[in-house]
Amino acid sequence: MDKETGVTISGTVEDVIFFNEDNGYIVVDLDCGGELVTAVGNLGDVREGENLTLLGEYVNTQKYGRQFKAEVCERSLPNSQSAVRKFLGSGVITGVGPAMAKRIVTAFGDKTLEIIENDPAQLSGIKGISTESALKMGEEFRRITGLRKAVTYFAKYGLSPAVVASAWKKYEMHTVQAVEDNPYCLCGTGIELPFREADRLALDMGFPMNSEERILAGIIWCLRLNANNGHTCIPENELSDRVCSVLNVNEKQYWNGLTMAQERSEVVLCDKYDRKYVFLTEYFRAEEFIAEKLAEMVKRDDCGDADFADEIAGIEWENGIEYEELQKEAIRGCMNNHVFILTGGPGTGKTTTLNAVISLCRQRKLKMKLAAPTGRAAKRMADLTGAPAQTIHRLLEVDFGTSSHAFKRREDNPLTCDVLIIDEMSMVDTLLMESLLHAVRPRTRLIMVGDSNQLPSVGAGNILRDLISSGRVPAVELKKIFRQAAQSLIVTNAHRIVGGEMPVLNDRRSDFFFMETASEEETLRLVVELCKTRLPKSYGYSPMEDIQVLCPSRLGVAGTQNINKELQLALNPPSKNHPEVKLGNTLFRTGDKIMQTKNDYDVEWRKGAELSHGIFNGDIGIIRRADKVNNKLDIDFDGRAATYDIEMMNRIEHAYAVTIHKSQGSEYPAVIIPLPNGMDRLSYRNLLYTAVTRAKKTLILIGSVNKVRSMVANVSRNQRYSCLQPMLEDMFV
């Protein structure tokens, strides 16, 4: 590759050929005084019509020819009417496309950008723009230009535009000053830059290795990383080892940093089980509150002690069923306690038992609310019980008037119900449990339903298992597999797996199939074949609605990322009738199956006459329309219609295949589970158990027998650091 070094060029962006939102890498055509130059580099979200001055070098590549590789970029807004029109028409301001841009520039000429920034109300004189819209356009423009200045400033330190954008959301016009004062602020909530990257930036800016801010930030980062891995706390000696190793500091410096973190109320040290644990303060307060509130509710004795024999007999007669003794005990427990846990594996009668409880509550005219952690889990709960159910987030009512999106339902505005039933409790993390209990009146009956052998929550904590293990919360575990369920090999194999036994893999007459493959490539081909032809032909399954591929990992030939690419091509190939929108290297096409990957409380959706907000992590939808001109997607999330612009698309991904973690709380008629060799970190028992229990009618494992055997044997990932159990036990001493 030949180079021409130390070159400065200036020009106007004619066309954006490629943009990677994650790292800001972009390919543009630049008009440099009549000469069209292809420029590449980490320049950020550059738009057509912008003026760029680039410092870098010309390179000649075999594949792409002559390009300008930019190292430093100075940006300025367009100064000609044609460039302004192109700039605005690129979609830089929400709702302004090429046609509207032309009308605005025709009306205001050379003063267009000045008016948008300083006097946007004038825009309301243009047809199609209301006063409210005009003011919003001005606000968005000021935000964008300020952000771009910050992006340009931090480019010299190698900070990606995506990170600067996240910092801007938190600090806005004070972003540059905040980062100059303390680069480690970028590791904080809402930005969460990896510590090593913030550390590199800080050292480049002249911060010393032993600075207090550096050590403090390293401690907090280690604790947040620990929380992201599911732990609410960490033994102090383990934290010390990690911090000293990562930061290359001695133990005295570590303790000085830890003391500072305590003084600033960022961490808490706690003695349990003759060991010191370190918490981020929010997790300590959450666990402490959960223990106190549940203990208070458990100790209340005003629910009575009825045996409900006649009522239960009446329900049995009415429904033509007969409850086993443990089910009757669970029914009485739900009715006679302010807190109760109903747990058990598939086929053990949890839903039948819960329906009896619901029937008794109705007989006694008790006001009930039912909820689950995800939309799909709530829908499934409603379908199985015949009672309305909603997500916990909707139950608690997100307050969109606050920047933190706190919940409206708290102690001063509690939930107005006599009985609160929460399903899929294994998915409820510590912080959500805290919020839920803040909204529960002490006299309310709280019934928690779930399977403690499922994967624990994505967020930190292991609430259901900790509550059961404490022995302080009344609970019944249903164990008997009922006759009808026992006929399903999916059910019986799930119980074999959780019991540490190998599932039956050679019964071709069942609903549970195993297909041996010798390589990841063979596994991939078989997955595509099953989804596209074999299962639809043999069972009539819809590839989009009925079949779900569940993978242990996102990575590899048989991981979700690659399988999604292959299944998109096989099930929804390019077509004139299926327009698409490009985001970086990803194509979102009309008809694609997608999943929300982050909670987004601000997304507006409509379902019939109902208008509301919030699409949450794990929600699955279908793209009904891809608008290539305006870079927008119309998405149907189980009847909730939402529109996503280009900035929102980084929160969705294709969902022909999803990770097993993302499938929690959902059920599908047919499930395919590729189990490639390797990925030992993700080869553990409750991951396989959770995947198997997602299938209602047909389950297909693809891989090797040895892989299945190793997953059944591995229980190392079942444990999480938490102090909720001993805290709860202490409440009863």
XYZ file of C-alpha atoms in Angstrom:
733
model
C 0.000 0.000 0.000
C 1.451 3.344 -1.131
C 1.066 6.508 0.977
C 1.214 10.281 0.588
C 1.649 11.592 4.143
C 1.123 14.917 5.973
C -1.683 16.191 3.744
C -4.530 18.599 4.552
C -7.682 18.680 2.409
C -10.936 20.640 2.681
C -14.282 20.089 1.029
C -18.021 19.560 1.277
C -19.563 16.151 1.990
C -21.368 15.033 -1.158
C -22.355 11.522 -0.107
C -22.110 9.296 3.007
C -21.228 5.846 1.682
C -20.842 3.971 4.978
C -21.183 4.725 8.695
C -20.559 2.508 11.738
C -22.462 4.023 14.671
C -20.570 1.966 17.253
C -17.140 3.441 16.541
C -17.856 6.444 14.297
C -15.959 5.014 11.302
C -17.260 6.584 8.119
C -16.645 6.595 4.360
C -17.637 9.790 2.521
C -17.265 11.387 -0.882
C -15.791 14.873 -0.411
C -16.074 17.633 -3.033
C -12.712 19.380 -2.843
C -13.113 22.260 -5.270
C -14.496 20.124 -8.050
C -12.353 17.054 -7.303
C -14.251 14.130 -5.678
C -12.171 12.485 -2.948
C -13.136 9.376 -0.982
C -12.244 9.992 2.682
C -12.273 7.418 5.504
C -11.733 7.578 9.254
C -13.377 7.837 12.682
C -15.046 11.149 11.910
C -18.388 10.600 13.654
C -21.887 11.149 12.318
C -20.989 13.375 9.374
C -23.862 14.547 7.181
C -24.140 15.558 3.546
C -23.481 19.270 3.054
C -21.040 19.647 5.969
C -17.646 21.260 5.416
C -14.657 19.203 6.564
C -10.971 19.992 6.903
C -9.036 16.747 7.204
C -5.425 16.061 8.167
C -4.082 12.694 7.132
C -2.680 10.810 4.184
C -3.611 9.449 0.800
C -3.439 5.663 0.543
C -3.743 3.425 -2.499
C -5.474 0.133 -1.723
C -5.823 -2.832 -4.045
C -9.534 -3.235 -3.255
C -10.789 0.379 -3.012
C -8.198 2.359 -4.946
C -7.041 5.820 -3.854
C -8.551 7.103 -0.571
C -7.796 9.797 1.960
C -7.263 8.339 5.446
C -8.125 11.092 7.935
C -6.451 11.305 11.339
C -7.782 14.730 12.436
C -11.072 16.321 11.427
C -12.307 19.900 11.771
C -15.985 20.386 10.933
C -18.033 23.410 10.048
C -21.604 23.886 9.000
C -22.431 24.355 5.302
C -22.290 27.913 3.973
C -24.012 27.686 0.594
C -27.727 27.276 0.042
C -27.295 24.055 -1.895
C -25.069 22.611 0.832
C -27.518 23.687 3.564
C -30.361 22.057 1.651
C -28.370 18.840 1.338
C -27.365 18.988 5.010
C -30.925 19.417 6.289
C -32.291 16.910 3.796
C -29.926 14.207 5.091
C -32.179 13.660 8.123
C -29.955 15.492 10.608
C -33.114 16.943 12.208
C -35.975 14.548 12.937
C -38.904 15.064 10.571
C -36.965 17.104 8.010
C -36.459 15.316 4.719
C -35.326 16.603 1.300
C -38.709 18.201 0.433
C -39.044 20.059 3.730
C -35.376 21.120 3.579
C -35.986 22.681 0.178
C -38.994 24.670 1.487
C -37.013 25.936 4.507
C -33.984 27.038 2.464
C -36.226 28.665 -0.170
C -37.881 30.685 2.602
C -34.771 31.800 4.499
C -31.851 31.469 2.083
C -28.384 32.145 3.541
C -29.844 32.788 7.028
C -31.446 29.323 7.298
C -29.122 27.803 9.894
C -28.920 31.042 11.901
C -32.740 31.151 12.140
C -33.022 27.466 13.095
C -30.509 27.987 15.900
C -31.543 31.390 17.236
C -35.142 32.066 16.183
C -36.754 28.724 15.229
C -40.300 30.043 15.793
C -40.002 31.624 12.331
C -40.114 28.117 10.852
C -43.803 27.874 11.804
C -44.561 30.151 8.849
C -43.714 27.257 6.524
C -46.518 24.891 5.569
C -46.342 21.662 7.507
C -44.423 23.065 10.515
C -46.303 23.907 13.715
C -44.930 26.263 16.349
C -44.247 23.309 18.651
C -42.417 21.426 15.889
C -40.401 24.532 15.012
C -39.192 24.968 18.604
C -38.285 21.288 18.813
C -36.301 21.595 15.576
C -34.334 24.504 17.046
C -33.638 22.597 20.242
C -32.485 19.525 18.316
C -30.257 21.622 16.039
C -28.544 23.295 19.008
C -28.010 19.919 20.593
C -26.542 18.487 17.405
C -24.147 21.383 16.759
C -22.953 21.396 20.375
C -22.451 17.669 20.277
C -20.479 17.922 17.054
C -18.115 20.452 18.572
C -17.528 18.048 21.460
C -16.961 15.146 19.038
C -14.377 17.216 17.151
C -12.642 18.263 20.377
C -12.288 14.712 21.712
C -11.296 13.227 18.358
C -7.678 14.220 19.070
C -7.769 11.887 22.074
C -9.233 9.026 20.064
C -12.583 9.134 21.880
C -15.328 7.666 19.680
C -18.313 9.811 18.677
C -20.680 7.263 20.235
C -19.040 7.743 23.649
C -19.084 11.533 23.313
C -22.784 11.333 22.414
C -23.488 9.330 25.586
C -21.518 11.850 27.662
C -23.449 14.684 26.023
C -26.759 13.180 27.147
C -25.519 13.387 30.730
C -23.547 16.650 30.765
C -24.852 18.489 27.652
C -23.051 21.834 27.139
C -20.719 21.056 30.078
C -19.393 17.841 28.491
C -15.917 19.089 27.598
C -15.370 20.667 31.035
C -16.648 17.585 32.883
C -14.289 15.255 31.036
C -11.313 17.606 31.377
C -11.910 17.778 35.145
C -12.247 14.021 35.542
C -11.986 11.713 32.509
C -13.093 8.819 34.717
C -16.599 10.288 34.786
C -16.984 8.469 31.452
C -17.047 5.177 33.389
C -20.178 6.272 35.246
C -23.823 5.339 34.854
C -25.283 6.281 31.500
C -21.925 6.277 29.675
C -20.101 3.239 31.042
C -16.937 3.527 28.991
C -14.663 0.580 29.865
C -12.205 1.618 32.522
C -9.161 0.846 30.372
C -10.335 3.292 27.688
C -11.068 6.047 30.221
C -7.705 5.294 31.821
C -5.900 5.702 28.497
C -7.672 9.029 27.937
C -6.821 10.246 31.457
C -3.145 9.360 31.093
C -3.066 11.113 27.687
C -4.524 14.188 29.410
C -1.794 14.112 32.070
C -3.491 12.432 35.034
C -0.995 10.517 37.278
C -1.153 6.729 37.751
C -1.679 7.044 41.515
C -4.347 9.759 41.412
C -7.178 9.271 43.873
C -9.747 9.699 41.128
C -8.121 6.910 39.116
C -8.122 4.410 41.986
C -11.669 5.338 43.009
C -12.874 4.934 39.428
C -11.108 1.576 39.160
C -12.860 0.289 42.286
C -16.281 1.451 41.086
C -15.651 -0.003 37.638
C -14.702 -3.410 39.084
C -17.885 -3.396 41.165
C -20.062 -2.429 38.173
C -18.455 -5.137 36.073
C -19.175 -7.530 38.916
C -22.841 -6.388 38.926
C -23.066 -6.831 35.164
C -22.022 -10.444 35.755
C -24.962 -10.907 38.133
C -23.368 -10.276 41.554
C -24.697 -7.632 43.943
C -21.469 -7.671 45.950
C -17.995 -9.164 46.017
C -15.748 -10.491 48.814
C -13.386 -7.700 49.807
C -10.240 -9.794 49.286
C -11.313 -10.599 45.700
C -11.960 -6.919 44.999
C -8.545 -6.002 46.393
C -6.796 -8.546 44.167
C -8.652 -7.335 41.048
C -8.121 -3.620 41.642
C -4.425 -3.950 42.471
C -3.887 -6.122 39.405
C -5.877 -3.980 36.943
C -4.557 -0.618 38.174
C -1.033 -1.755 39.078
C -1.293 -0.158 42.525
C -0.349 -1.440 45.980
C -2.738 -2.473 48.732
C -2.295 0.779 50.675
C -3.315 2.807 47.624
C -6.280 0.474 47.101
C -7.430 0.950 50.712
C -7.118 4.721 50.389
C -9.369 4.531 47.318
C -11.851 2.246 49.065
C -12.001 4.576 52.076
C -12.677 7.507 49.756
C -15.442 5.532 48.052
C -17.013 4.867 51.465
C -16.729 8.533 52.458
C -18.479 9.536 49.237
C -21.188 6.932 49.967
C -20.448 5.115 46.717
C -19.702 1.754 48.371
C -20.680 -0.109 51.537
C -18.738 -2.819 53.407
C -20.849 -5.537 54.974
C -19.914 -8.477 57.273
C -21.837 -11.694 56.551
C -20.916 -15.334 56.958
C -17.657 -14.272 58.721
C -16.543 -12.485 55.565
C -16.371 -8.880 54.365
C -18.339 -8.020 51.220
C -18.176 -4.791 49.224
C -21.339 -3.377 47.648
C -22.128 -0.505 45.374
C -24.377 1.517 47.664
C -27.486 1.133 45.521
C -27.289 -2.662 45.712
C -26.659 -2.720 49.483
C -29.636 -0.455 50.123
C -31.772 -2.547 47.786
C -30.970 -5.870 49.484
C -31.353 -4.355 52.939
C -34.756 -2.910 52.060
C -35.970 -6.154 50.434
C -35.057 -8.118 53.565
C -36.735 -5.592 55.886
C -39.938 -5.299 53.858
C -40.391 -9.030 53.307
C -39.702 -9.781 56.977
C -42.334 -7.228 57.946
C -44.864 -8.838 55.604
C -44.041 -12.405 56.633
C -44.508 -11.552 60.321
C -48.022 -10.164 59.808
C -50.575 -12.673 61.018
C -53.871 -11.129 59.952
C -54.557 -13.342 56.894
C -56.213 -16.124 58.897
C -55.551 -19.851 58.944
C -58.407 -21.377 56.938
C -58.072 -24.819 55.330
C -60.341 -23.930 52.349
C -61.336 -27.613 52.100
C -64.838 -26.939 50.816
C -63.746 -24.225 48.391
C -60.963 -26.392 46.960
C -63.342 -29.334 46.604
C -65.767 -27.061 44.756
C -63.063 -25.949 42.306
C -62.039 -29.586 41.739
C -65.647 -30.563 40.977
C -66.220 -27.579 38.712
C -63.066 -28.198 36.634
C -63.020 -31.991 36.748
C -59.590 -32.172 38.381
C -58.047 -33.461 41.582
C -55.282 -31.547 43.338
C -52.448 -33.460 44.966
C -51.702 -32.630 48.589
C -48.757 -30.310 47.852
C -50.988 -28.293 45.521
C -53.604 -27.933 48.250
C -50.892 -26.855 50.670
C -49.716 -24.255 48.159
C -53.274 -22.947 47.664
C -53.741 -22.557 51.424
C -50.289 -20.947 51.699
C -51.119 -18.338 49.050
C -54.364 -17.429 50.823
C -53.096 -17.479 54.430
C -49.831 -15.528 54.086
C -48.878 -12.006 53.105
C -45.854 -13.424 51.241
C -45.725 -16.816 49.551
C -43.571 -18.541 46.931
C -44.987 -21.134 44.536
C -42.197 -22.912 42.690
C -41.687 -26.010 40.583
C -40.487 -27.247 37.218
C -42.482 -27.799 33.989
C -45.472 -30.116 34.179
C -45.772 -29.953 37.986
C -49.051 -28.021 38.023
C -47.976 -24.478 38.939
C -50.522 -22.898 36.588
C -53.343 -25.207 37.725
C -52.546 -24.344 41.333
C -52.355 -20.635 40.582
C -55.705 -20.732 38.793
C -57.261 -22.174 41.957
C -55.800 -19.283 43.958
C -57.215 -16.787 41.444
C -60.622 -18.480 41.687
C -60.595 -18.250 45.513
C -59.602 -14.577 45.358
C -62.516 -13.891 43.025
C -64.890 -15.743 45.351
C -63.742 -13.501 48.196
C -63.949 -10.407 45.974
C -60.274 -9.614 46.492
C -58.804 -7.142 44.023
C -55.952 -8.774 42.109
C -53.109 -7.599 39.903
C -50.980 -9.984 37.840
C -47.579 -9.108 36.371
C -44.400 -10.587 34.902
C -40.969 -9.155 34.026
C -41.437 -9.114 30.222
C -44.258 -8.466 27.783
C -44.145 -12.008 26.436
C -44.177 -13.500 29.930
C -47.138 -11.288 30.863
C -49.041 -12.328 27.727
C -48.357 -15.989 28.473
C -49.525 -15.485 32.065
C -52.761 -13.894 30.865
C -53.368 -16.696 28.349
C -52.853 -19.423 30.984
C -54.844 -17.823 33.782
C -57.573 -16.001 31.876
C -56.833 -12.930 34.002
C -55.348 -9.651 32.729
C -51.586 -9.388 33.233
C -49.000 -6.721 32.476
C -45.275 -6.123 32.750
C -43.872 -5.077 36.104
C -42.717 -1.829 34.509
C -46.251 -0.984 33.377
C -47.624 -2.055 36.741
C -45.295 0.378 38.514
C -45.974 3.145 35.942
C -42.776 4.670 34.628
C -42.606 8.402 35.327
C -41.605 9.892 31.990
C -41.349 13.308 33.569
C -38.081 12.379 35.290
C -34.705 11.959 33.638
C -34.121 8.695 35.511
C -37.529 7.299 34.517
C -38.383 6.445 38.107
C -41.634 4.699 38.919
C -44.776 6.568 39.964
C -45.874 3.736 42.242
C -44.033 4.133 45.556
C -44.914 4.224 49.271
C -46.761 7.502 48.778
C -48.677 6.113 45.802
C -48.903 2.334 46.355
C -50.534 -0.308 44.233
C -54.228 -0.569 45.052
C -54.773 -4.299 45.218
C -55.390 -6.977 47.827
C -53.386 -9.650 45.999
C -50.324 -9.163 43.784
C -49.135 -12.165 41.760
C -45.729 -12.027 40.042
C -44.813 -14.781 37.571
C -41.342 -15.729 36.275
C -39.740 -14.545 39.504
C -36.349 -15.994 38.502
C -36.091 -13.089 36.020
C -36.639 -10.366 38.631
C -33.376 -8.677 39.606
C -32.503 -6.915 42.841
C -33.206 -3.329 41.781
C -36.549 -4.208 40.196
C -37.546 -6.181 43.299
C -36.718 -3.173 45.438
C -38.932 -0.933 43.281
C -41.746 -3.475 43.393
C -41.707 -3.749 47.183
C -41.682 0.041 47.571
C -45.050 -0.012 45.794
C -46.619 -2.878 47.797
C -48.803 -2.079 50.797
C -47.889 -4.117 53.910
C -51.362 -5.723 53.989
C -51.238 -6.866 50.356
C -50.728 -10.567 49.699
C -47.630 -10.995 47.513
C -47.537 -14.309 45.639
C -44.317 -15.073 43.758
C -44.342 -17.819 41.129
C -41.334 -19.220 39.311
C -38.772 -21.940 38.783
C -35.576 -21.439 40.775
C -33.709 -23.786 38.417
C -34.128 -21.364 35.523
C -31.381 -18.913 34.674
C -31.219 -16.091 37.173
C -32.033 -12.534 36.142
C -29.958 -10.665 33.591
C -29.547 -7.913 36.178
C -27.676 -8.451 39.432
C -29.084 -10.713 42.125
C -30.640 -14.136 42.535
C -33.857 -13.103 44.244
C -35.991 -16.233 43.937
C -33.250 -18.658 44.936
C -32.095 -16.454 47.849
C -35.626 -16.172 49.241
C -36.200 -19.923 49.046
C -32.754 -20.751 50.488
C -33.314 -18.453 53.481
C -36.165 -20.640 54.690
C -37.842 -17.526 56.078
C -40.405 -16.963 53.312
C -43.276 -19.508 53.218
C -42.931 -21.603 50.067
C -44.075 -24.822 48.406
C -42.131 -26.579 45.664
C -44.291 -28.738 43.403
C -42.398 -31.858 42.339
C -44.863 -34.365 40.902
C -44.971 -34.487 37.087
C -48.586 -35.002 36.088
C -49.573 -37.783 33.706
C -50.274 -35.608 30.685
C -47.024 -33.679 31.073
C -45.099 -36.914 31.646
C -46.003 -37.976 28.106
C -43.819 -35.148 26.813
C -40.133 -35.942 26.527
C -39.477 -32.189 26.628
C -40.843 -32.141 30.184
C -39.248 -35.377 31.392
C -35.879 -34.504 29.853
C -35.993 -31.056 31.465
C -36.381 -32.738 34.851
C -33.580 -35.188 34.038
C -31.278 -32.271 33.150
C -32.011 -30.307 36.322
C -31.438 -33.506 38.313
C -27.999 -33.963 36.751
C -29.014 -36.855 34.452
C -28.465 -37.109 30.714
C -31.624 -36.463 28.682
C -32.992 -39.233 26.461
C -31.659 -38.401 23.002
C -32.602 -41.402 20.891
C -36.417 -41.492 21.014
C -37.524 -40.448 17.508
C -41.213 -40.889 18.346
C -41.200 -38.022 20.816
C -41.311 -34.224 20.790
C -37.608 -34.037 21.735
C -35.062 -34.643 18.957
C -31.287 -34.761 18.869
C -29.270 -34.336 15.667
C -25.576 -35.095 15.796
C -23.258 -32.802 13.818
C -19.495 -32.832 13.398
C -18.828 -29.113 12.870
C -20.257 -25.640 13.394
C -20.691 -25.264 9.639
C -22.795 -28.435 9.503
C -24.801 -27.210 12.500
C -25.473 -23.904 10.744
C -26.631 -25.591 7.519
C -28.987 -27.827 9.473
C -30.473 -24.896 11.423
C -31.253 -23.034 8.185
C -32.701 -26.167 6.557
C -34.948 -26.895 9.561
C -36.267 -23.319 9.712
C -36.779 -22.859 5.995
C -38.133 -26.209 4.821
C -38.160 -29.236 7.108
C -40.201 -27.979 10.078
C -42.690 -25.946 7.979
C -43.187 -28.922 5.638
C -43.476 -31.600 8.356
C -45.388 -29.679 11.040
C -46.841 -26.621 9.300
C -44.822 -24.287 11.514
C -44.386 -20.666 10.441
C -40.660 -19.805 10.399
C -41.443 -16.319 11.700
C -44.179 -16.979 14.257
C -43.630 -20.536 15.492
C -39.914 -21.395 15.231
C -37.269 -19.869 17.464
C -33.535 -20.603 17.381
C -31.904 -20.288 20.822
C -28.106 -20.092 21.084
C -25.772 -20.125 24.091
C -23.665 -17.368 22.542
C -23.812 -14.457 20.108
C -20.419 -15.343 18.635
C -19.097 -18.039 16.320
C -20.379 -19.722 13.179
C -23.365 -21.084 15.114
C -23.896 -17.985 17.288
C -26.853 -15.629 16.985
C -25.060 -12.990 14.921
C -24.091 -15.324 12.098
C -27.261 -17.432 12.197
C -29.358 -14.268 11.948
C -27.525 -13.238 8.787
C -28.088 -16.645 7.212
C -31.740 -16.888 8.266
C -32.499 -13.365 7.050
C -31.119 -14.351 3.661
C -33.051 -17.637 3.654
C -36.387 -16.458 5.076
C -36.555 -12.796 4.041
C -34.230 -12.241 1.059
C -33.820 -8.898 -0.741
C -36.872 -7.987 -2.797
C -38.426 -4.979 -4.515
C -41.420 -5.419 -2.237
C -39.271 -5.471 0.886
C -37.406 -2.132 1.140
C -34.635 -1.854 3.702
C -32.784 0.639 5.897
C -29.054 0.326 6.486
C -27.450 0.937 9.868
C -23.694 0.419 9.680
C -23.256 -3.119 8.354
C -26.797 -4.171 9.310
C -29.756 -4.211 6.927
C -33.208 -3.946 8.482
C -35.689 -5.172 5.892
C -39.472 -5.097 5.702
C -40.631 -8.444 7.108
C -37.610 -8.951 9.394
C -38.025 -10.441 12.852
C -36.311 -8.198 15.419
C -35.771 -7.899 19.170
C -35.397 -4.876 21.450
C -32.035 -5.120 23.243
C -32.363 -2.319 25.827
C -35.182 -0.928 27.936
C -36.414 2.218 26.235
C -39.046 4.032 28.248
C -39.468 6.802 25.676
C -40.619 4.822 22.640
C -44.177 5.783 21.762
C -46.497 2.993 20.605
C -50.119 2.630 19.655
C -52.418 -0.371 20.020
C -55.851 0.401 18.648
C -57.030 3.495 20.506
C -54.415 3.031 23.270
C -51.357 5.285 23.156
C -48.479 4.612 25.536
C -44.699 4.463 25.920
C -42.008 1.877 26.552
C -40.501 -1.019 24.615
C -38.367 -3.265 26.778
C -35.375 -5.565 26.574
C -36.445 -8.886 25.017
C -39.599 -7.630 23.249
C -39.856 -9.238 19.786
C -41.420 -7.543 16.772
C -41.799 -7.666 12.991
C -40.742 -4.799 10.722
C -43.917 -3.924 8.808
C -42.382 -1.118 6.761
C -38.851 0.102 6.137
C -38.780 3.716 4.934
C -35.469 4.079 3.120
C -36.017 7.747 2.241
C -36.530 8.914 5.833
C -34.518 6.127 7.513
C -37.419 4.917 9.623
C -38.908 1.549 10.562
C -42.518 0.769 11.439
C -42.388 -2.158 13.874
C -45.202 -4.316 15.255
C -44.460 -5.572 18.793
C -47.304 -8.053 19.374
C -49.915 -5.506 18.300
C -48.076 -2.427 19.600
C -47.122 -0.291 16.606
C -44.005 1.862 17.009
C -41.872 3.926 14.631
C -38.076 3.872 14.989
C -35.795 6.516 13.515
C -32.132 5.921 12.717
C -30.957 6.895 16.241
C -33.221 4.267 17.820
C -32.125 1.386 15.595
C -29.030 0.621 17.671
C -31.460 -0.735 20.291
C -32.790 -3.511 18.052
C -31.245 -6.551 16.411
C -32.446 -9.436 14.269
C -34.256 -12.149 16.221
C -34.449 -15.161 13.941
C -31.981 -16.461 16.526
C -31.658 -15.087 20.070
C -29.522 -16.009 23.053
C -30.983 -18.342 25.654
C -30.733 -15.533 28.214
C -32.959 -13.349 26.031
C -35.586 -16.108 25.757
C -36.442 -16.180 29.472
C -40.127 -15.816 30.161
C -41.110 -16.830 26.612
C -42.434 -20.029 25.076
C -42.406 -21.059 21.430
C -44.134 -23.925 19.576
C -40.797 -25.098 18.143
C -37.308 -24.464 19.490
C -33.979 -25.269 17.812
C -30.870 -25.217 20.020
C -27.467 -25.365 18.284
C -24.780 -26.519 20.716
C -21.392 -26.054 19.030
C -18.244 -27.365 20.679
C -16.145 -24.910 22.667
C -17.737 -21.980 24.478
C -17.076 -23.735 27.792
C -17.901 -20.512 29.637
C -21.487 -20.907 28.416
C -21.777 -24.659 28.860
C -23.646 -25.084 32.122
C -26.724 -26.916 33.353
C -29.332 -24.263 33.983
C -28.577 -22.653 30.610
C -29.526 -25.922 28.876
C -32.497 -26.423 31.214
C -33.825 -22.932 30.500
C -33.497 -23.452 26.736
C -35.283 -26.807 26.780
C -38.194 -25.466 28.845
C -38.894 -22.736 26.247
C -40.340 -25.314 23.813
C -44.072 -26.117 23.897
C -44.429 -28.740 21.152
C -41.117 -29.512 19.433
C -37.518 -29.314 20.637
C -34.444 -30.023 18.513
C -30.903 -30.127 19.913
C -28.102 -29.963 17.346
C -24.503 -30.760 18.254
C -22.535 -33.504 19.974
C -23.456 -35.870 22.787
C -20.314 -34.835 24.652
C -21.435 -31.206 24.569
C -24.807 -32.110 26.093
C -23.070 -34.254 28.727
C -20.672 -31.448 29.709
C -23.532 -28.955 30.085
C -25.534 -31.301 32.295
C -22.490 -31.873 34.524
C -21.497 -28.207 34.909
C -23.171 -26.305 37.781
C -20.384 -23.761 38.304
C -22.360 -20.780 36.970
C -25.367 -21.260 39.225
C -23.879 -19.295 42.124
C -23.933 -15.517 42.557
C -22.537 -13.285 45.285
C -25.380 -11.756 47.274
C -26.123 -11.048 50.936
C -29.902 -11.080 50.694
C -30.216 -14.544 52.233
C -28.227 -13.776 55.435
C -29.862 -10.327 55.682
C -33.288 -11.974 55.626
C -32.203 -14.622 58.113
C -30.987 -11.883 60.476
C -34.467 -10.330 60.469
C -35.813 -13.380 62.288
C -33.118 -13.737 64.960
